[in-house]
Coordinates of C-alpha atoms in Angstrom, one line a residue:
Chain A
X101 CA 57.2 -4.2 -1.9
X102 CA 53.4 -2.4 -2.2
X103 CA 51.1 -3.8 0.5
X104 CA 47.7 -2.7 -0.5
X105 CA 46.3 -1.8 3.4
X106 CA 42.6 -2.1 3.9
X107 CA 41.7 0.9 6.5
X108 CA 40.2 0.1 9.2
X109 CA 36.5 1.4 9.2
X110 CA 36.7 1.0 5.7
X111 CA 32.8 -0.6 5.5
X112 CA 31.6 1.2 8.4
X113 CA 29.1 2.6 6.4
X114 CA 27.4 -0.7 5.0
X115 CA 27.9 -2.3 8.5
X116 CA 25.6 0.2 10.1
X117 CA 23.5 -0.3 7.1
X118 CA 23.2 -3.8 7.6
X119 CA 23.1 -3.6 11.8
X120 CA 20.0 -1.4 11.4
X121 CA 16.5 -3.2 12.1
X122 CA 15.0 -2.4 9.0
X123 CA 17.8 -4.5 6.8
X124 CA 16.4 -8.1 6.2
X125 CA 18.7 -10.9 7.2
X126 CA 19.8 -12.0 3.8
X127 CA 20.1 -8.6 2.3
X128 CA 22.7 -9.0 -0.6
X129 CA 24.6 -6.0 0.0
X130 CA 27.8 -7.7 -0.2
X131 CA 26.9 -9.6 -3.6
X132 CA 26.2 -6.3 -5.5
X133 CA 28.1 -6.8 -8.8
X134 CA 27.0 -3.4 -9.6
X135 CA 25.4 -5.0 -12.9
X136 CA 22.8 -1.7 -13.1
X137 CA 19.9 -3.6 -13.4
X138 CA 17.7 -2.0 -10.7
X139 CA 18.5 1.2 -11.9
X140 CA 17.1 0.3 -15.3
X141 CA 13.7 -0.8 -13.9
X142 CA 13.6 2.3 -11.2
X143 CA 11.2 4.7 -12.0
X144 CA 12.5 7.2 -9.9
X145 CA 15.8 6.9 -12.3
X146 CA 13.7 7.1 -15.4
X147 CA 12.6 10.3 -13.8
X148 CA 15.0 12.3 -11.9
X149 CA 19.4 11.5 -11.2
X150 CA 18.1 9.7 -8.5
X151 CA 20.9 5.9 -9.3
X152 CA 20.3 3.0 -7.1
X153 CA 23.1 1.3 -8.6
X154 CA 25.8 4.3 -7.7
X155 CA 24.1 4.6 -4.5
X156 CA 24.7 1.0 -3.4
X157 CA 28.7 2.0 -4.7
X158 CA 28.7 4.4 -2.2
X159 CA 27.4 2.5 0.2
X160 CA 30.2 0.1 -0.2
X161 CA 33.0 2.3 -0.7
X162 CA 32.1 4.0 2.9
X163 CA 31.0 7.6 0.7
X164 CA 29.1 8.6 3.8
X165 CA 28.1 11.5 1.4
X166 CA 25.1 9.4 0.3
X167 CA 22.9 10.2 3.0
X168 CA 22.9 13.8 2.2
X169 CA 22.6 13.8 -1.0
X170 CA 19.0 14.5 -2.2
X171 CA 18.1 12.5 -4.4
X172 CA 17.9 9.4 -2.2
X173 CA 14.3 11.0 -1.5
X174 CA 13.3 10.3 -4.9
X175 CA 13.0 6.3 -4.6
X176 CA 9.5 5.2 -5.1
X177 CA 9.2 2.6 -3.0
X178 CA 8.1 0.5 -5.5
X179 CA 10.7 -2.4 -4.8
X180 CA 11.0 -3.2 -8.9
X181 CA 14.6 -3.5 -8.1
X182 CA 14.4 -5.4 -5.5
X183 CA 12.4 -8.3 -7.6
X184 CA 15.0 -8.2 -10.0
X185 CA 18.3 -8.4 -8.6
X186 CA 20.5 -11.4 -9.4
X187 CA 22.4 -11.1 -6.7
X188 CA 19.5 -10.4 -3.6
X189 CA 20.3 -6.8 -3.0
X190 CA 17.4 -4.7 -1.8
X191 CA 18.2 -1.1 -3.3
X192 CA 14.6 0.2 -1.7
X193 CA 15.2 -1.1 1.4
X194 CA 19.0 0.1 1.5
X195 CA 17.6 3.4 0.8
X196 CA 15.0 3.7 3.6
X197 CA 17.9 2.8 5.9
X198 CA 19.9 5.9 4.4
X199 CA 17.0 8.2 4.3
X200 CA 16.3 7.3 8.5
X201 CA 20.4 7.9 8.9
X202 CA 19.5 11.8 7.2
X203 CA 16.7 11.9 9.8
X204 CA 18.3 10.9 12.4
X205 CA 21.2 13.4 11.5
X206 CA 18.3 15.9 11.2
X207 CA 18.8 17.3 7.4
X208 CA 16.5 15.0 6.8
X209 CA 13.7 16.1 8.9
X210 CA 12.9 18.6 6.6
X211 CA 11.9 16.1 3.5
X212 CA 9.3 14.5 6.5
X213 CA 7.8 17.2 8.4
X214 CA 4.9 18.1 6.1
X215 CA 3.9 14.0 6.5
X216 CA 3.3 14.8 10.5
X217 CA -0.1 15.5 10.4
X218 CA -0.3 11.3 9.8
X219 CA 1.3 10.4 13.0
X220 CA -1.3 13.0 14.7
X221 CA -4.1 11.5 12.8
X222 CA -2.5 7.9 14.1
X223 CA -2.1 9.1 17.5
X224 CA -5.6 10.3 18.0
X225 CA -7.6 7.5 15.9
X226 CA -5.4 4.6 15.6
X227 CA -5.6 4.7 12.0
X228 CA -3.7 6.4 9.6
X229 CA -4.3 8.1 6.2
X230 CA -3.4 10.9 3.3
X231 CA -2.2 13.5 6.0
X232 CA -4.5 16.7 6.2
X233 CA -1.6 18.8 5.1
X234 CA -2.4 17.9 1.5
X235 CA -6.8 17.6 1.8
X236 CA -6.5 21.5 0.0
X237 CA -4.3 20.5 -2.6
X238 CA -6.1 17.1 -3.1
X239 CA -9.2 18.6 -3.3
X240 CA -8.1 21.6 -6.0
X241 CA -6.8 18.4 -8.0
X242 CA -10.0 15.8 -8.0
X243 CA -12.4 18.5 -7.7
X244 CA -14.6 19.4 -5.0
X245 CA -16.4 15.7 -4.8
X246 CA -13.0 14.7 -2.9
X247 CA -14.1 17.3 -0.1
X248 CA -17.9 15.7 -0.1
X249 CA -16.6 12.0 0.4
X250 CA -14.1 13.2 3.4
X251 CA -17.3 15.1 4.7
X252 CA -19.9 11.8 3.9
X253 CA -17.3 8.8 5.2
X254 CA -19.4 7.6 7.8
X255 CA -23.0 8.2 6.3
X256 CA -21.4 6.3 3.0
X257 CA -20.0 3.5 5.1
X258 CA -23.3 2.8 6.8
X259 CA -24.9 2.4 3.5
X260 CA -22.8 0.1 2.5
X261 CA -23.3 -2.1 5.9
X262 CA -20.0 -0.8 7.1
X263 CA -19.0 0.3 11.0
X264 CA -17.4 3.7 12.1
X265 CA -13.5 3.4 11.0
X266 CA -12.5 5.0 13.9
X267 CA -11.4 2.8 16.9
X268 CA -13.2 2.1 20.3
X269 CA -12.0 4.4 23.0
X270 CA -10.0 1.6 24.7
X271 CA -8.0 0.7 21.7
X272 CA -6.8 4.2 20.7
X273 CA -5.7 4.3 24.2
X274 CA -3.3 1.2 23.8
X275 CA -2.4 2.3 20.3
X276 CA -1.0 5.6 21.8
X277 CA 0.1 4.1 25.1
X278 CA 2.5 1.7 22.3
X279 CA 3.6 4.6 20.5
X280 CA 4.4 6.6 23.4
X281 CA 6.7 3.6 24.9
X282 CA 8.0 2.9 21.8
X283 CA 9.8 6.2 21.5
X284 CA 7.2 7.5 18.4
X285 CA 5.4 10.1 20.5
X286 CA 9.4 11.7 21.3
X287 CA 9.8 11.1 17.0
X288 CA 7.2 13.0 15.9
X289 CA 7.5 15.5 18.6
X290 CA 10.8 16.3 17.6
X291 CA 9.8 16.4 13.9
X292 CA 6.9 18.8 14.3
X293 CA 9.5 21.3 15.7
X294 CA 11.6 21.6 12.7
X295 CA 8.4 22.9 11.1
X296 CA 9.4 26.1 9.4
Chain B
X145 CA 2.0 -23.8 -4.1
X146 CA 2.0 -22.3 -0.6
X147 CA -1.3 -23.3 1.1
X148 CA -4.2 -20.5 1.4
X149 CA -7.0 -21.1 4.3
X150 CA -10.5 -20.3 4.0
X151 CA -11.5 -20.1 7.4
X152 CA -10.0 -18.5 10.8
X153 CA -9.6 -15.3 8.8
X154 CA -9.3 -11.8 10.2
X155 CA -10.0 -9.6 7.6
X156 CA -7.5 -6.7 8.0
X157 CA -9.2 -3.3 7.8
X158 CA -6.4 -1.1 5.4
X159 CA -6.9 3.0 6.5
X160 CA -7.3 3.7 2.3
X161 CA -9.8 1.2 2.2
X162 CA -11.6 2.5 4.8
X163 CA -11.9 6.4 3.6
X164 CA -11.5 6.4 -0.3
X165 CA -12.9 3.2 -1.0
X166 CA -15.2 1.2 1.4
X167 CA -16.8 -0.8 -1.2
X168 CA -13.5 -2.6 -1.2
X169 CA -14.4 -3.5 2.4
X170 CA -18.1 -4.5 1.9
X171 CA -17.0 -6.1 -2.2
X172 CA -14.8 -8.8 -0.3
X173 CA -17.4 -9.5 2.4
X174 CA -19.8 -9.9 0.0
X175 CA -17.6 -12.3 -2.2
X176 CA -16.7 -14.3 1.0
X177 CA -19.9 -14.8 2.5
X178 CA -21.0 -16.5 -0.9
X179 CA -17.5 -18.5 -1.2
X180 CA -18.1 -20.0 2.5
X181 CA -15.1 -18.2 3.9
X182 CA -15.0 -17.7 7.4
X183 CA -14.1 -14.1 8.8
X184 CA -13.9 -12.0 11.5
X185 CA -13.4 -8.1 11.4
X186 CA -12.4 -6.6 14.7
X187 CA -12.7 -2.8 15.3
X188 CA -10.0 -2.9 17.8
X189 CA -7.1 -3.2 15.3
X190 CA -4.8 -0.4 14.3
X191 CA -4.1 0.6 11.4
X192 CA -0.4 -1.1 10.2
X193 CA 1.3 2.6 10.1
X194 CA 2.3 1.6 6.2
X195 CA 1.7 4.8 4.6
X196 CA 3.4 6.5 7.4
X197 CA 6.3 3.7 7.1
X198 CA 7.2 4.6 3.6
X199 CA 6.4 8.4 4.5
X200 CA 10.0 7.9 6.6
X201 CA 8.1 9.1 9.3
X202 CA 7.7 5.8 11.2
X203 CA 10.6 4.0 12.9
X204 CA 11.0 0.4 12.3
X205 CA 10.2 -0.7 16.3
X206 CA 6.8 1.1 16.4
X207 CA 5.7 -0.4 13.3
X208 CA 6.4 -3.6 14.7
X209 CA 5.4 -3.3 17.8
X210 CA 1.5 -2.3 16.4
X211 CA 2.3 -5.5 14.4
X212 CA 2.3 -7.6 17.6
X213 CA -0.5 -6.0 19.1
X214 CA -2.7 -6.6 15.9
X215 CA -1.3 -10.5 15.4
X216 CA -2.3 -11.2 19.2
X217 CA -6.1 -9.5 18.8
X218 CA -5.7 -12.2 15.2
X219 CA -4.7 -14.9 17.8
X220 CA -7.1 -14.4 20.7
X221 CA -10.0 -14.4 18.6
X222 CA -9.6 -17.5 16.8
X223 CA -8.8 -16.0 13.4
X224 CA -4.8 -16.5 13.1
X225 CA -4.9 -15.9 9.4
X226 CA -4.5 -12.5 8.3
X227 CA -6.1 -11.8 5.0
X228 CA -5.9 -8.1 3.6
X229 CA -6.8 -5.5 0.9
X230 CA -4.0 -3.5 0.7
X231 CA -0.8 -4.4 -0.7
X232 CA 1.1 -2.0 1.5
X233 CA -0.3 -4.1 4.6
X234 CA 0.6 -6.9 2.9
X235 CA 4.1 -6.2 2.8
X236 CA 4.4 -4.5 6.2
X237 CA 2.7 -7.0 8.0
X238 CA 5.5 -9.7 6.5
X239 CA 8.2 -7.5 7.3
X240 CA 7.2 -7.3 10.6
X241 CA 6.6 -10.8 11.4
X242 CA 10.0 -11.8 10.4
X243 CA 11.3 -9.0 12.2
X244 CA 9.6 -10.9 15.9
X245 CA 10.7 -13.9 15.0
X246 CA 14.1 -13.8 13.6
X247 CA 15.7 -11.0 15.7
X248 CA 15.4 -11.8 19.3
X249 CA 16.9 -8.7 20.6
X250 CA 14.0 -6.3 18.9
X251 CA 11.1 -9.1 19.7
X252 CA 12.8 -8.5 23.2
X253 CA 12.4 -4.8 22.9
X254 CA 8.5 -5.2 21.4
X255 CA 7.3 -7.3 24.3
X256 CA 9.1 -4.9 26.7
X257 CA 7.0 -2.0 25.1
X258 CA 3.7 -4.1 25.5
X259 CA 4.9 -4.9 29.0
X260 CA 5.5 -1.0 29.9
X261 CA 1.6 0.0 28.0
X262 CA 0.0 -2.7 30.2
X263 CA -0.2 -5.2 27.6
X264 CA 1.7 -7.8 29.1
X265 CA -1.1 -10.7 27.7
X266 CA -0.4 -9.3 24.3
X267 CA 3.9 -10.4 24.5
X268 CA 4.3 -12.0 21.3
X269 CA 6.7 -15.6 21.5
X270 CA 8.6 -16.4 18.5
X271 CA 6.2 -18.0 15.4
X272 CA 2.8 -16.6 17.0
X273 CA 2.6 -15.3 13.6
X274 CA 3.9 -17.0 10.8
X275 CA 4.1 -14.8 7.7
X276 CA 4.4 -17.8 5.0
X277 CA 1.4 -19.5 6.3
X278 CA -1.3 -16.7 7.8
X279 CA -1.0 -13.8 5.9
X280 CA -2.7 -13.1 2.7
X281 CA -3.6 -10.6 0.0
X282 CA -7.6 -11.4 -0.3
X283 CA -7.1 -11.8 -4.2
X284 CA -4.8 -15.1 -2.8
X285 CA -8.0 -16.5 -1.0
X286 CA -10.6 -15.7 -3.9
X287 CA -7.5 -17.6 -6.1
X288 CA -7.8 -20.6 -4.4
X289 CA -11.9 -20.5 -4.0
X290 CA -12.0 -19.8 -8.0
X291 CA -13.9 -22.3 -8.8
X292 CA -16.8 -21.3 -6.6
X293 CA -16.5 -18.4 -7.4
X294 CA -17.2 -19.3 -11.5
X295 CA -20.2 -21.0 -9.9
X296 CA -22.0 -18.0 -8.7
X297 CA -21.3 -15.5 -11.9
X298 CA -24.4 -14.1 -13.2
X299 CA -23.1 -10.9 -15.1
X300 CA -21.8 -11.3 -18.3
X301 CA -18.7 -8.8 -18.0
X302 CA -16.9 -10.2 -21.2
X303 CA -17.6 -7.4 -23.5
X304 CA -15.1 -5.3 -22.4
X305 CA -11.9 -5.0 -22.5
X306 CA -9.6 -5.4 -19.0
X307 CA -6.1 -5.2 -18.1
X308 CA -4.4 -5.7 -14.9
X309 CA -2.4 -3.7 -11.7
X310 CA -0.4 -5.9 -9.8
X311 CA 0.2 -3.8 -6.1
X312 CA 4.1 -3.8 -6.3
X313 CA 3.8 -4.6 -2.8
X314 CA 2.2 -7.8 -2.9
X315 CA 4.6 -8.8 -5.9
X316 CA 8.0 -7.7 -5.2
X317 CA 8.6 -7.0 -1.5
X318 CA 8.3 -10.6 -0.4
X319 CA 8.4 -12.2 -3.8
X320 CA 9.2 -15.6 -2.9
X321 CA 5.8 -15.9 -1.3
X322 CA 3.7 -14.1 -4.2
X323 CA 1.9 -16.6 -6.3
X324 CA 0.8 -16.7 -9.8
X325 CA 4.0 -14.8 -11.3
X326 CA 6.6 -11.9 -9.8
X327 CA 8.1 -10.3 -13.4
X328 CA 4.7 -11.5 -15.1
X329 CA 2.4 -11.1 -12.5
X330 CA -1.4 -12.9 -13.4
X331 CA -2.7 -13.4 -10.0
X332 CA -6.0 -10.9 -10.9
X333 CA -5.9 -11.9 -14.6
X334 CA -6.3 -15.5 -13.2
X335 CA -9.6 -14.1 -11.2
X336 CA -11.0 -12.5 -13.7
X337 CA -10.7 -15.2 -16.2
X338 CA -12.7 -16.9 -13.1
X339 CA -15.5 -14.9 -13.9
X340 CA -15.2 -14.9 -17.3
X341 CA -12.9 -12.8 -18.5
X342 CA -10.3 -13.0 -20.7
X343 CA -7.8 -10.1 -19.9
X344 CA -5.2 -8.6 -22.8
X345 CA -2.5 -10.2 -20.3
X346 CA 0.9 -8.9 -20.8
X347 CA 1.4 -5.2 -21.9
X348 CA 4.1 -3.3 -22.0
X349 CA 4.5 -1.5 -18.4
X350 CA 2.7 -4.1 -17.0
X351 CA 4.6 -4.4 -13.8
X352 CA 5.3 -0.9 -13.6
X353 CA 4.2 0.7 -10.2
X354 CA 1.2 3.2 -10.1
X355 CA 3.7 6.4 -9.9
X356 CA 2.2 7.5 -6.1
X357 CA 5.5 6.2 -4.5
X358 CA 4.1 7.4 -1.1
X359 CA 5.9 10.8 -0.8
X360 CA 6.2 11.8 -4.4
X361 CA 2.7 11.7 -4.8
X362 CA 2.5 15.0 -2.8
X363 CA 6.4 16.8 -2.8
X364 CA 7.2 15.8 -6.1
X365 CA 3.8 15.6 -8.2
X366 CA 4.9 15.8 -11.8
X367 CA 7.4 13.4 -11.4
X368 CA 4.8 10.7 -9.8
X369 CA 2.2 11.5 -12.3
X370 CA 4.9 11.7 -15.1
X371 CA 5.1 7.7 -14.6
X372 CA 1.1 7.1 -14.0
X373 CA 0.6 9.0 -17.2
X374 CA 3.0 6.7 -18.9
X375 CA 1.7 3.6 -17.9
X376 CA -2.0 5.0 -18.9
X377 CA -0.9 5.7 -22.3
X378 CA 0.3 2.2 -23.0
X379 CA -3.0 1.1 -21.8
X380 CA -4.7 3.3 -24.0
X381 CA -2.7 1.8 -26.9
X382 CA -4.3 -0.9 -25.9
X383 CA -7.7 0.0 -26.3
X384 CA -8.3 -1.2 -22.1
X385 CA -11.4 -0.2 -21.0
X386 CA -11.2 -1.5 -17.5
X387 CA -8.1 -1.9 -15.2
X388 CA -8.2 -4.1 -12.4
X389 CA -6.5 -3.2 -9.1
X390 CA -5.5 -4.7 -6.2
X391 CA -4.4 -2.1 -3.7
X392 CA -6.2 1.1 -2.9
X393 CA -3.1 3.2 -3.1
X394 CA -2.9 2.2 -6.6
X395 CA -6.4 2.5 -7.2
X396 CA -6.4 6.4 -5.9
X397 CA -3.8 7.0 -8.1
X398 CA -5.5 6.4 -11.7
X399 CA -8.8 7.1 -10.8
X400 CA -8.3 10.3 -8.8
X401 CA -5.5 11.4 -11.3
X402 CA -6.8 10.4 -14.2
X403 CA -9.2 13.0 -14.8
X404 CA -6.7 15.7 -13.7
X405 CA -3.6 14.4 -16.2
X406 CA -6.2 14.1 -19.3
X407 CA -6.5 17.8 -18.6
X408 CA -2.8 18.7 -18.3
X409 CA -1.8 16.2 -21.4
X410 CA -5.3 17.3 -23.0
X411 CA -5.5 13.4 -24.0
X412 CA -8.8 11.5 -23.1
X413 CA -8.0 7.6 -21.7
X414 CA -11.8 7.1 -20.2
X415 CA -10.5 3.7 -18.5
X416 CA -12.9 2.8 -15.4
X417 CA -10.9 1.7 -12.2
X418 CA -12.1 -1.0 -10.1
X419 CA -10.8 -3.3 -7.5
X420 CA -10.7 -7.1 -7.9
X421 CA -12.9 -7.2 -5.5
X422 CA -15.4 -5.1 -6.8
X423 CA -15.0 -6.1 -10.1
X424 CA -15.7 -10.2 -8.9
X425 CA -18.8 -8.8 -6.5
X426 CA -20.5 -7.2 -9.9
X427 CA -20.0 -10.2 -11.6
X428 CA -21.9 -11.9 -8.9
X429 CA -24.3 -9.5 -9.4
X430 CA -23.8 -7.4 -6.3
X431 CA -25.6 -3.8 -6.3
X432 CA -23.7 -1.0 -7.7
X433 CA -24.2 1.5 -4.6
X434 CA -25.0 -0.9 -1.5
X435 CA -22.0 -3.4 -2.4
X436 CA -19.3 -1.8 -4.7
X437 CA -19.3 1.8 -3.4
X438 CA -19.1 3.3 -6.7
X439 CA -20.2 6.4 -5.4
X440 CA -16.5 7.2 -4.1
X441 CA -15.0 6.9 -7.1
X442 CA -13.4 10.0 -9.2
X443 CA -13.6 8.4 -12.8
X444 CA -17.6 7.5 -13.3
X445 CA -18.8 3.9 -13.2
X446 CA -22.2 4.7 -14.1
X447 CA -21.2 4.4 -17.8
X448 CA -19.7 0.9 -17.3
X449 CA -22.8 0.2 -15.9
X450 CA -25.3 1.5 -18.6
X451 CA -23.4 -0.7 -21.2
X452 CA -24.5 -3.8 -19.3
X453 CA -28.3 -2.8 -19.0
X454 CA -28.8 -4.3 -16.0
X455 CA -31.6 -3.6 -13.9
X456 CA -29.6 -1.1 -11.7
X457 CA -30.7 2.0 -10.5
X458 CA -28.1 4.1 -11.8
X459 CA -27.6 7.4 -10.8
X460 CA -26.1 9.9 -13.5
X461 CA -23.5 11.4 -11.0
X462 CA -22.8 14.1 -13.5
X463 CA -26.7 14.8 -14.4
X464 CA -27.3 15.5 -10.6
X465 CA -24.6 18.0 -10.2
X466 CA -26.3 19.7 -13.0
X467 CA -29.7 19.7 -11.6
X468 CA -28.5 20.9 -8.0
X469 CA -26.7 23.8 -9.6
X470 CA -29.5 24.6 -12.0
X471 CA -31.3 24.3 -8.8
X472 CA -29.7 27.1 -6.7
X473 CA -29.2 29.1 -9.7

């Protein structure tokens, strides 16, 4: 007689996916009927091969391949499929899982590095924005107005009755004092060596 | 119908709101000191890492952890409630609520992080912040003061034509809790119709995201603009003049791409981009330059503004760039 024998580790993959602090407590994963609907909605499918739908199937088929392949890094974000899943799968945040499991493996350090300037900008201000990295390219884009406004900020905030943006002293100091304990500081360190 | 406060607010500054578009900032004060909403803005808190979240180059734990420290200055001051102006804080501020009070074992590993930076009065216990009940998009509290906010209109904004840009991360991150429609969002058609105006409602596209999807904006650019182009031909199809936003990622987008892909597709759409907030604040009659912050925009306003002859001193952007180079010529 044929016994079909499940292996062992067979969803090793999708339990890591689902043991990972970023995966909401009733993700669907398990549900997926593979009916294709978020990939119809996802713009990054309209655009590019980038297939939620196959890469939820390899997810639960244990195709550890997935995290290397490249075009997980051109999901938008945009969570379209997750708003429309019958079954209360969460393609977008499946994908952010993968795409910290390439980090971590360190292939995908590369698709992040040129983001690092943020966590610097975080670090020393407490506050985030459009990393520097991209200010030139920004700027030959808009037009050279984009330059004047990151020059002006604070003169344009204080006519409009707003304060300085930039935290108090004291409260950078926590900020960074978090980050460090939190393991970021050892992240981004570790990033901004792969630089090239 | 989840219930929206108007008071004990902390008005959650949003880093895009703070360098591309301040009126944003100073539009929703302006709105809430005349609805009789009570706010607090505290320079101590961070910013909530989202842009850096969806860069991949945040972990989960940090994010969270800057979560707790910003719910407990929200706490200690009296203003629980969280309302904000970006949808990206919106959805990262949720996330990480649930996160401290459903999984003990990370809420564990948060308060030990406080603990270890010498924030041990900061430990967050389970349902300090509850992300149903005090945390907000500020277009949820203008919603439910709408009809003060009718009361106060004193610019006619009728004559043109508007459409809508629902933030896909107020709508469909943590849809359950997203009022006035998820597939057919009308939360900002609903405000605008509150001062007035009627919108063209449902297009085609109309839920489609803005096409910045965080990193693509920058490592894959035609792709990203491929899908804002797409959306701002449908709009132009339909003859919109003026699309509303509600996030300030959004907002950058189309108004300081807009210019750039009418030159690649050599097409002209001349659609003005303003927040809701901004867009309620002129209808109140709020000054162009003090309140709204036009000046930071890409895509002109003054040209909006002439059509409503109003008694504004408008400054011709454009005319002054000409003088200052005739100028130094």
């Amino acid at each position: 007689m044929k016994t079909i024998k499940l292996q062992n580790n067979s969803l090793k993959l999708v339990k890591d996916v689902l043991k990972d602090l970023k995966a909401s407590p009733d993700l669907g994963i398990y549900k997926c009927v593979q009916c294709g609907m978020c990939t119809s909605v996802c713009p990054g499918a309209s655009q590019t091969e980038y297939d939620p739908r196959d890469m939820i199937r390899r997810v639960l088929e244990d195709d550890e391949t997935v995290i290397d392949d490249e075009n997980i890094w051109n999901c938008f974000s945009c969570y379209t499929c997750n708003s429309i899943c019958p079954s209360g799968n969460n393609a977008s945040e499946i994908n952010q899982i993968l795409r910290q499991m390439s980090i971590d493996k360190g292939e995908g350090i590369q698709k992040i590095v040129s983001f690092s300037a943020y966590g610097d900008s975080f670090m020393e201000l407490g506050v985030g924005s459009i990393p520097n990295t991209f200010f030139d390219v920004m700027v030959k884009d808009v037009g050279p107005e984009y330059m004047n406004l990151k020059l002006n900020i604070e003169d344009i905030r204080a006519d409009l009755g707003l304060g300085s943006y930039i935290l108090p002293e004291e409260a950078i100091n926590e900020v960074e004092s978090i980050l460090d304990n939190s393991g970021f500081k050892n992240r981004l360190e570790r990033i901004k060596r792969c630089k090239k | 119908m989840k219930f929206i406060p108007d008071k004990d607010i902390l008005l959650f500054k949003s880093c895009l709101v703070n360098v591309e578009y301040p009126g944003i900032e100073s539009s929703t004060s302006y709105i809430f000191d005349r609805i009789d909403v009570e706010y607090y803005v505290d320079e101590r808190q961070s910013c909530c890492t989202g842009l850096g979240h969806y860069y991949d180059l945040f972990d989960q734990l940090s994010t969270t952890a800057l979560a707790a420290r910003n719910f407990q200055i929200a706490a200690e001051t009296g203003h629980k409630n969280i309302a904000v102006m970006c949808a990206t804080c919106y959805a990262i501020l949720k996330k990480s609520a649930n996160i401290l009070n459903q999984n003990e074992e990370a809420r564990n590993k948060v308060n030990k992080i406080l603990d270890d930076s010498n924030l041990e009065k900061m430990e967050y216990n389970t349902y300090d912040m509850d992300p149903v009940k005090n945390i907000f998009h500020v277009a949820e509290i203008f919603f439910n003061k709408r009809d003060k906010i009718s009361s106060l209109v004193k610019v006619d904004l009728s004559g043109f034509r508007v459409a809508t840009h629902h933030a896909c991360h107020y709508c469909k991150v943590h849809y359950n809790d997203t009022i006035e429609g998820v597939r057919d969002p009308n939360l900002i058609d609903s405000l605008a119709a509150a001062v007035g105006v009627e919108t063209i409602g449902w297009y085609d596209h109309k839920r489609v995201t803005c096409g910045a999807g965080f990193r693509q904006r920058f490592t894959n650019k035609e792709v990203s603009l491929a899908v804002t182009a797409e959306k701002l031909h449908v709009l132009k199809e339909n003859e919109v003049e003026i699309l509303l936003h509600m996030c300030p990622n959004c907002q950058m987008q189309f108004d300081r791409y807009q210019p750039y892909i009418e030159n690649k597709l050599e097409t002209e759409f001349n659609i003005f981009h303003l927040n809701i907030s901004q867009f309620i604040a002129l209808a109140l009659g709020a000054d162009p330059y003090k309140v709204l912050g036009i000046q930071t925009h890409t895509v002109p306003i003054e040209p909006l503004l002439k059509r409503l002859k109003l008694p504004f001193n408008i400054v011709d952007q454009k005319e002054n760039a000409k003088a200052e180079k005739s100028l130094k010529n």
